[in-house]
Amino acid sequence: MEMDAFAADFDSVFGWYSARGLPAPPFDSWIASEADLIRAQTELRVRLPEKYKQFMTTYGGGGFVNLEVIPVVAPNDRTRDLIGLNSGDHEVPGFVCAVPDGTGNHWGFVTADGVCEDQVSCYSFEFGEIEPESNDFLEFMSWHGLHAGRAGY
């Protein structure tokens, strides 16, 4: 999915709520700067996917409708960020966690030689298994972030 298609989907979903007189869904918008992304990539020793970086510099982390996207840099000392989630005891070799699923598992990116795949996969902490989920981050956010759990759309 390309950014212009995602943006149209985003506008459509928020318009759907507005047209029905419903409150707008959660949207924190903790935007990452280019410097934040460079810092995260340097500290994690990975190159993040381009579509993930586009999303984080345009929409940002935090609550995003049906998901909680880990911000690249925490907006306060109580919020986890991408570096903290993927460092030390939390590090999963060969995987960058970006979005918790609420059950202890995480969606994110398989890495090889310091480069994240474009594909979003789910890492099961219980079983240590990685399963492919979506072709890219924008497709993942469209389906799981904007549409999952919303009847009538």
JSON list of C-alpha atoms in Angstrom, two decimals:
[
{"chain": "A", "resi": 1, "resn": "MET", "atom": "CA", "xyz": [0.00, 0.00, 0.00]},
{"chain": "A", "resi": 2, "resn": "GLU", "atom": "CA", "xyz": [1.29, 3.46, -0.81]},
{"chain": "A", "resi": 3, "resn": "MET", "atom": "CA", "xyz": [1.03, 6.49, 1.51]},
{"chain": "A", "resi": 4, "resn": "ASP", "atom": "CA", "xyz": [-1.57, 8.31, -0.61]},
{"chain": "A", "resi": 5, "resn": "ALA", "atom": "CA", "xyz": [-3.87, 5.25, -0.51]},
{"chain": "A", "resi": 6, "resn": "PHE", "atom": "CA", "xyz": [-3.35, 4.94, 3.25]},
{"chain": "A", "resi": 7, "resn": "ALA", "atom": "CA", "xyz": [-4.10, 8.64, 3.75]},
{"chain": "A", "resi": 8, "resn": "ALA", "atom": "CA", "xyz": [-7.34, 8.28, 1.78]},
{"chain": "A", "resi": 9, "resn": "ASP", "atom": "CA", "xyz": [-8.27, 5.24, 3.89]},
{"chain": "A", "resi": 10, "resn": "PHE", "atom": "CA", "xyz": [-7.48, 7.19, 7.07]},
{"chain": "A", "resi": 11, "resn": "ASP", "atom": "CA", "xyz": [-9.67, 10.11, 5.95]},
{"chain": "A", "resi": 12, "resn": "SER", "atom": "CA", "xyz": [-12.47, 7.72, 5.00]},
{"chain": "A", "resi": 13, "resn": "VAL", "atom": "CA", "xyz": [-12.45, 6.00, 8.38]},
{"chain": "A", "resi": 14, "resn": "PHE", "atom": "CA", "xyz": [-12.42, 9.23, 10.36]},
{"chain": "A", "resi": 15, "resn": "GLY", "atom": "CA", "xyz": [-15.18, 10.55, 8.06]},
{"chain": "A", "resi": 16, "resn": "TRP", "atom": "CA", "xyz": [-17.20, 7.40, 8.80]},
{"chain": "A", "resi": 17, "resn": "TYR", "atom": "CA", "xyz": [-17.17, 8.22, 12.53]},
{"chain": "A", "resi": 18, "resn": "SER", "atom": "CA", "xyz": [-17.99, 11.88, 11.93]},
{"chain": "A", "resi": 19, "resn": "ALA", "atom": "CA", "xyz": [-20.88, 11.10, 9.55]},
{"chain": "A", "resi": 20, "resn": "ARG", "atom": "CA", "xyz": [-22.49, 8.97, 12.25]},
{"chain": "A", "resi": 21, "resn": "GLY", "atom": "CA", "xyz": [-22.02, 11.53, 15.00]},
{"chain": "A", "resi": 22, "resn": "LEU", "atom": "CA", "xyz": [-19.58, 9.25, 16.79]},
{"chain": "A", "resi": 23, "resn": "PRO", "atom": "CA", "xyz": [-16.56, 10.51, 18.70]},
{"chain": "A", "resi": 24, "resn": "ALA", "atom": "CA", "xyz": [-13.30, 10.24, 16.79]},
{"chain": "A", "resi": 25, "resn": "PRO", "atom": "CA", "xyz": [-11.34, 7.10, 17.64]},
{"chain": "A", "resi": 26, "resn": "PRO", "atom": "CA", "xyz": [-8.15, 7.29, 19.73]},
{"chain": "A", "resi": 27, "resn": "PHE", "atom": "CA", "xyz": [-5.26, 8.97, 17.93]},
{"chain": "A", "resi": 28, "resn": "ASP", "atom": "CA", "xyz": [-2.24, 10.20, 19.92]},
{"chain": "A", "resi": 29, "resn": "SER", "atom": "CA", "xyz": [0.00, 11.21, 16.99]},
{"chain": "A", "resi": 30, "resn": "TRP", "atom": "CA", "xyz": [3.40, 11.13, 18.71]},
{"chain": "A", "resi": 31, "resn": "ILE", "atom": "CA", "xyz": [5.28, 12.07, 15.54]},
{"chain": "A", "resi": 32, "resn": "ALA", "atom": "CA", "xyz": [8.87, 10.91, 15.06]},
{"chain": "A", "resi": 33, "resn": "SER", "atom": "CA", "xyz": [11.43, 13.26, 13.58]},
{"chain": "A", "resi": 34, "resn": "GLU", "atom": "CA", "xyz": [14.10, 12.20, 11.12]},
{"chain": "A", "resi": 35, "resn": "ALA", "atom": "CA", "xyz": [16.60, 12.59, 13.99]},
{"chain": "A", "resi": 36, "resn": "ASP", "atom": "CA", "xyz": [14.49, 10.25, 16.18]},
{"chain": "A", "resi": 37, "resn": "LEU", "atom": "CA", "xyz": [14.49, 7.62, 13.43]},
{"chain": "A", "resi": 38, "resn": "ILE", "atom": "CA", "xyz": [18.23, 7.93, 12.87]},
{"chain": "A", "resi": 39, "resn": "ARG", "atom": "CA", "xyz": [18.83, 7.57, 16.61]},
{"chain": "A", "resi": 40, "resn": "ALA", "atom": "CA", "xyz": [16.60, 4.48, 16.81]},
{"chain": "A", "resi": 41, "resn": "GLN", "atom": "CA", "xyz": [18.23, 2.88, 13.78]},
{"chain": "A", "resi": 42, "resn": "THR", "atom": "CA", "xyz": [21.70, 3.62, 15.18]},
{"chain": "A", "resi": 43, "resn": "GLU", "atom": "CA", "xyz": [20.97, 2.28, 18.66]},
{"chain": "A", "resi": 44, "resn": "LEU", "atom": "CA", "xyz": [19.13, -0.79, 17.40]},
{"chain": "A", "resi": 45, "resn": "ARG", "atom": "CA", "xyz": [21.66, -1.33, 14.59]},
{"chain": "A", "resi": 46, "resn": "VAL", "atom": "CA", "xyz": [18.94, -1.81, 11.95]},
{"chain": "A", "resi": 47, "resn": "ARG", "atom": "CA", "xyz": [17.50, -0.04, 8.94]},
{"chain": "A", "resi": 48, "resn": "LEU", "atom": "CA", "xyz": [13.76, 0.33, 9.49]},
{"chain": "A", "resi": 49, "resn": "PRO", "atom": "CA", "xyz": [11.31, -0.15, 6.58]},
{"chain": "A", "resi": 50, "resn": "GLU", "atom": "CA", "xyz": [10.55, 2.98, 4.55]},
{"chain": "A", "resi": 51, "resn": "LYS", "atom": "CA", "xyz": [6.78, 2.68, 4.94]},
{"chain": "A", "resi": 52, "resn": "TYR", "atom": "CA", "xyz": [7.13, 2.33, 8.71]},
{"chain": "A", "resi": 53, "resn": "LYS", "atom": "CA", "xyz": [9.27, 5.49, 8.77]},
{"chain": "A", "resi": 54, "resn": "GLN", "atom": "CA", "xyz": [6.73, 7.32, 6.58]},
{"chain": "A", "resi": 55, "resn": "PHE", "atom": "CA", "xyz": [3.94, 6.35, 8.97]},
{"chain": "A", "resi": 56, "resn": "MET", "atom": "CA", "xyz": [5.90, 7.41, 12.05]},
{"chain": "A", "resi": 57, "resn": "THR", "atom": "CA", "xyz": [6.84, 10.82, 10.59]},
{"chain": "A", "resi": 58, "resn": "THR", "atom": "CA", "xyz": [3.29, 11.45, 9.34]},
{"chain": "A", "resi": 59, "resn": "TYR", "atom": "CA", "xyz": [0.94, 9.85, 11.90]},
{"chain": "A", "resi": 60, "resn": "GLY", "atom": "CA", "xyz": [3.25, 8.81, 14.76]},
{"chain": "A", "resi": 61, "resn": "GLY", "atom": "CA", "xyz": [2.99, 6.40, 17.63]},
{"chain": "A", "resi": 62, "resn": "GLY", "atom": "CA", "xyz": [0.61, 5.99, 20.53]},
{"chain": "A", "resi": 63, "resn": "GLY", "atom": "CA", "xyz": [-3.06, 5.13, 20.34]},
{"chain": "A", "resi": 64, "resn": "PHE", "atom": "CA", "xyz": [-4.12, 4.67, 16.76]},
{"chain": "A", "resi": 65, "resn": "VAL", "atom": "CA", "xyz": [-7.79, 3.68, 16.55]},
{"chain": "A", "resi": 66, "resn": "ASN", "atom": "CA", "xyz": [-7.60, -0.08, 17.29]},
{"chain": "A", "resi": 67, "resn": "LEU", "atom": "CA", "xyz": [-3.88, -0.35, 18.08]},
{"chain": "A", "resi": 68, "resn": "GLU", "atom": "CA", "xyz": [-1.19, 0.99, 20.37]},
{"chain": "A", "resi": 69, "resn": "VAL", "atom": "CA", "xyz": [1.82, 1.80, 18.17]},
{"chain": "A", "resi": 70, "resn": "ILE", "atom": "CA", "xyz": [5.10, 2.05, 20.08]},
{"chain": "A", "resi": 71, "resn": "PRO", "atom": "CA", "xyz": [6.46, 5.59, 19.57]},
{"chain": "A", "resi": 72, "resn": "VAL", "atom": "CA", "xyz": [10.00, 5.90, 18.23]},
{"chain": "A", "resi": 73, "resn": "VAL", "atom": "CA", "xyz": [10.80, 8.23, 21.15]},
{"chain": "A", "resi": 74, "resn": "ALA", "atom": "CA", "xyz": [8.60, 8.21, 24.25]},
{"chain": "A", "resi": 75, "resn": "PRO", "atom": "CA", "xyz": [6.70, 11.48, 24.84]},
{"chain": "A", "resi": 76, "resn": "ASN", "atom": "CA", "xyz": [7.02, 11.00, 28.61]},
{"chain": "A", "resi": 77, "resn": "ASP", "atom": "CA", "xyz": [8.84, 8.79, 31.13]},
{"chain": "A", "resi": 78, "resn": "ARG", "atom": "CA", "xyz": [5.89, 6.40, 31.50]},
{"chain": "A", "resi": 79, "resn": "THR", "atom": "CA", "xyz": [5.62, 5.39, 27.86]},
{"chain": "A", "resi": 80, "resn": "ARG", "atom": "CA", "xyz": [7.69, 2.65, 26.24]},
{"chain": "A", "resi": 81, "resn": "ASP", "atom": "CA", "xyz": [9.56, 3.56, 23.09]},
{"chain": "A", "resi": 82, "resn": "LEU", "atom": "CA", "xyz": [11.02, 1.62, 20.18]},
{"chain": "A", "resi": 83, "resn": "ILE", "atom": "CA", "xyz": [14.56, 1.60, 21.56]},
{"chain": "A", "resi": 84, "resn": "GLY", "atom": "CA", "xyz": [13.55, 0.49, 25.06]},
{"chain": "A", "resi": 85, "resn": "LEU", "atom": "CA", "xyz": [11.20, -2.19, 23.74]},
{"chain": "A", "resi": 86, "resn": "ASN", "atom": "CA", "xyz": [13.94, -3.69, 21.58]},
{"chain": "A", "resi": 87, "resn": "SER", "atom": "CA", "xyz": [16.96, -3.43, 23.89]},
{"chain": "A", "resi": 88, "resn": "GLY", "atom": "CA", "xyz": [18.42, -5.38, 26.78]},
{"chain": "A", "resi": 89, "resn": "ASP", "atom": "CA", "xyz": [16.16, -8.07, 28.26]},
{"chain": "A", "resi": 90, "resn": "HIS", "atom": "CA", "xyz": [13.39, -7.16, 25.81]},
{"chain": "A", "resi": 91, "resn": "GLU", "atom": "CA", "xyz": [15.48, -7.70, 22.66]},
{"chain": "A", "resi": 92, "resn": "VAL", "atom": "CA", "xyz": [14.36, -10.47, 20.30]},
{"chain": "A", "resi": 93, "resn": "PRO", "atom": "CA", "xyz": [17.32, -11.38, 18.08]},
{"chain": "A", "resi": 94, "resn": "GLY", "atom": "CA", "xyz": [16.44, -10.95, 14.42]},
{"chain": "A", "resi": 95, "resn": "PHE", "atom": "CA", "xyz": [13.19, -9.07, 15.13]},
{"chain": "A", "resi": 96, "resn": "VAL", "atom": "CA", "xyz": [12.16, -5.47, 15.83]},
{"chain": "A", "resi": 97, "resn": "CYS", "atom": "CA", "xyz": [8.93, -5.22, 17.86]},
{"chain": "A", "resi": 98, "resn": "ALA", "atom": "CA", "xyz": [6.80, -2.19, 16.92]},
{"chain": "A", "resi": 99, "resn": "VAL", "atom": "CA", "xyz": [3.16, -2.86, 17.86]},
{"chain": "A", "resi": 100, "resn": "PRO", "atom": "CA", "xyz": [1.98, -4.95, 20.85]},
{"chain": "A", "resi": 101, "resn": "ASP", "atom": "CA", "xyz": [-1.08, -7.08, 20.21]},
{"chain": "A", "resi": 102, "resn": "GLY", "atom": "CA", "xyz": [-2.40, -6.87, 23.77]},
{"chain": "A", "resi": 103, "resn": "THR", "atom": "CA", "xyz": [-1.61, -10.52, 24.62]},
{"chain": "A", "resi": 104, "resn": "GLY", "atom": "CA", "xyz": [2.16, -10.26, 25.09]},
{"chain": "A", "resi": 105, "resn": "ASN", "atom": "CA", "xyz": [2.95, -10.86, 21.43]},
{"chain": "A", "resi": 106, "resn": "HIS", "atom": "CA", "xyz": [4.23, -8.16, 19.08]},
{"chain": "A", "resi": 107, "resn": "TRP", "atom": "CA", "xyz": [3.94, -7.25, 15.45]},
{"chain": "A", "resi": 108, "resn": "GLY", "atom": "CA", "xyz": [7.09, -5.98, 13.87]},
{"chain": "A", "resi": 109, "resn": "PHE", "atom": "CA", "xyz": [9.85, -6.75, 11.42]},
{"chain": "A", "resi": 110, "resn": "VAL", "atom": "CA", "xyz": [12.18, -9.67, 10.83]},
{"chain": "A", "resi": 111, "resn": "THR", "atom": "CA", "xyz": [15.74, -8.44, 10.35]},
{"chain": "A", "resi": 112, "resn": "ALA", "atom": "CA", "xyz": [18.58, -9.90, 8.31]},
{"chain": "A", "resi": 113, "resn": "ASP", "atom": "CA", "xyz": [22.04, -8.36, 8.27]},
{"chain": "A", "resi": 114, "resn": "GLY", "atom": "CA", "xyz": [20.72, -5.23, 9.99]},
{"chain": "A", "resi": 115, "resn": "VAL", "atom": "CA", "xyz": [17.90, -4.59, 7.51]},
{"chain": "A", "resi": 116, "resn": "CYS", "atom": "CA", "xyz": [14.23, -4.94, 8.45]},
{"chain": "A", "resi": 117, "resn": "GLU", "atom": "CA", "xyz": [11.94, -6.68, 5.99]},
{"chain": "A", "resi": 118, "resn": "ASP", "atom": "CA", "xyz": [9.06, -4.61, 4.64]},
{"chain": "A", "resi": 119, "resn": "GLN", "atom": "CA", "xyz": [6.66, -7.38, 5.65]},
{"chain": "A", "resi": 120, "resn": "VAL", "atom": "CA", "xyz": [5.03, -7.14, 9.08]},
{"chain": "A", "resi": 121, "resn": "SER", "atom": "CA", "xyz": [5.16, -10.35, 11.10]},
{"chain": "A", "resi": 122, "resn": "CYS", "atom": "CA", "xyz": [3.88, -11.41, 14.52]},
{"chain": "A", "resi": 123, "resn": "TYR", "atom": "CA", "xyz": [6.30, -12.67, 17.14]},
{"chain": "A", "resi": 124, "resn": "SER", "atom": "CA", "xyz": [4.82, -15.06, 19.72]},
{"chain": "A", "resi": 125, "resn": "PHE", "atom": "CA", "xyz": [6.71, -14.68, 23.00]},
{"chain": "A", "resi": 126, "resn": "GLU", "atom": "CA", "xyz": [5.15, -17.86, 24.36]},
{"chain": "A", "resi": 127, "resn": "PHE", "atom": "CA", "xyz": [6.33, -20.06, 21.49]},
{"chain": "A", "resi": 128, "resn": "GLY", "atom": "CA", "xyz": [9.19, -17.98, 20.05]},
{"chain": "A", "resi": 129, "resn": "GLU", "atom": "CA", "xyz": [7.62, -18.25, 16.60]},
{"chain": "A", "resi": 130, "resn": "ILE", "atom": "CA", "xyz": [7.33, -15.61, 13.89]},
{"chain": "A", "resi": 131, "resn": "GLU", "atom": "CA", "xyz": [4.37, -15.64, 11.49]},
{"chain": "A", "resi": 132, "resn": "PRO", "atom": "CA", "xyz": [3.95, -13.29, 8.49]},
{"chain": "A", "resi": 133, "resn": "GLU", "atom": "CA", "xyz": [1.01, -10.89, 8.78]},
{"chain": "A", "resi": 134, "resn": "SER", "atom": "CA", "xyz": [0.96, -8.14, 6.09]},
{"chain": "A", "resi": 135, "resn": "ASN", "atom": "CA", "xyz": [3.01, -7.14, 3.05]},
{"chain": "A", "resi": 136, "resn": "ASP", "atom": "CA", "xyz": [4.02, -3.78, 4.54]},
{"chain": "A", "resi": 137, "resn": "PHE", "atom": "CA", "xyz": [3.40, -1.48, 7.49]},
{"chain": "A", "resi": 138, "resn": "LEU", "atom": "CA", "xyz": [0.79, 0.71, 5.78]},
{"chain": "A", "resi": 139, "resn": "GLU", "atom": "CA", "xyz": [-1.26, -2.33, 4.74]},
{"chain": "A", "resi": 140, "resn": "PHE", "atom": "CA", "xyz": [-0.97, -3.66, 8.30]},
{"chain": "A", "resi": 141, "resn": "MET", "atom": "CA", "xyz": [-2.07, -0.33, 9.82]},
{"chain": "A", "resi": 142, "resn": "SER", "atom": "CA", "xyz": [-4.97, -0.04, 7.39]},
{"chain": "A", "resi": 143, "resn": "TRP", "atom": "CA", "xyz": [-6.35, -3.45, 8.27]},
{"chain": "A", "resi": 144, "resn": "HIS", "atom": "CA", "xyz": [-5.50, -3.79, 11.96]},
{"chain": "A", "resi": 145, "resn": "GLY", "atom": "CA", "xyz": [-5.41, -0.12, 12.92]},
{"chain": "A", "resi": 146, "resn": "LEU", "atom": "CA", "xyz": [-8.28, 1.36, 10.94]},
{"chain": "A", "resi": 147, "resn": "HIS", "atom": "CA", "xyz": [-10.67, -1.48, 10.15]},
{"chain": "A", "resi": 148, "resn": "ALA", "atom": "CA", "xyz": [-10.34, -4.37, 12.62]},
{"chain": "A", "resi": 149, "resn": "GLY", "atom": "CA", "xyz": [-13.19, -4.58, 15.07]},
{"chain": "A", "resi": 150, "resn": "ARG", "atom": "CA", "xyz": [-15.35, -1.94, 13.39]},
{"chain": "A", "resi": 151, "resn": "ALA", "atom": "CA", "xyz": [-18.61, -3.35, 12.16]},
{"chain": "A", "resi": 152, "resn": "GLY", "atom": "CA", "xyz": [-20.56, -1.75, 9.38]},
{"chain": "A", "resi": 153, "resn": "TYR", "atom": "CA", "xyz": [-17.66, -0.43, 7.38]}
]
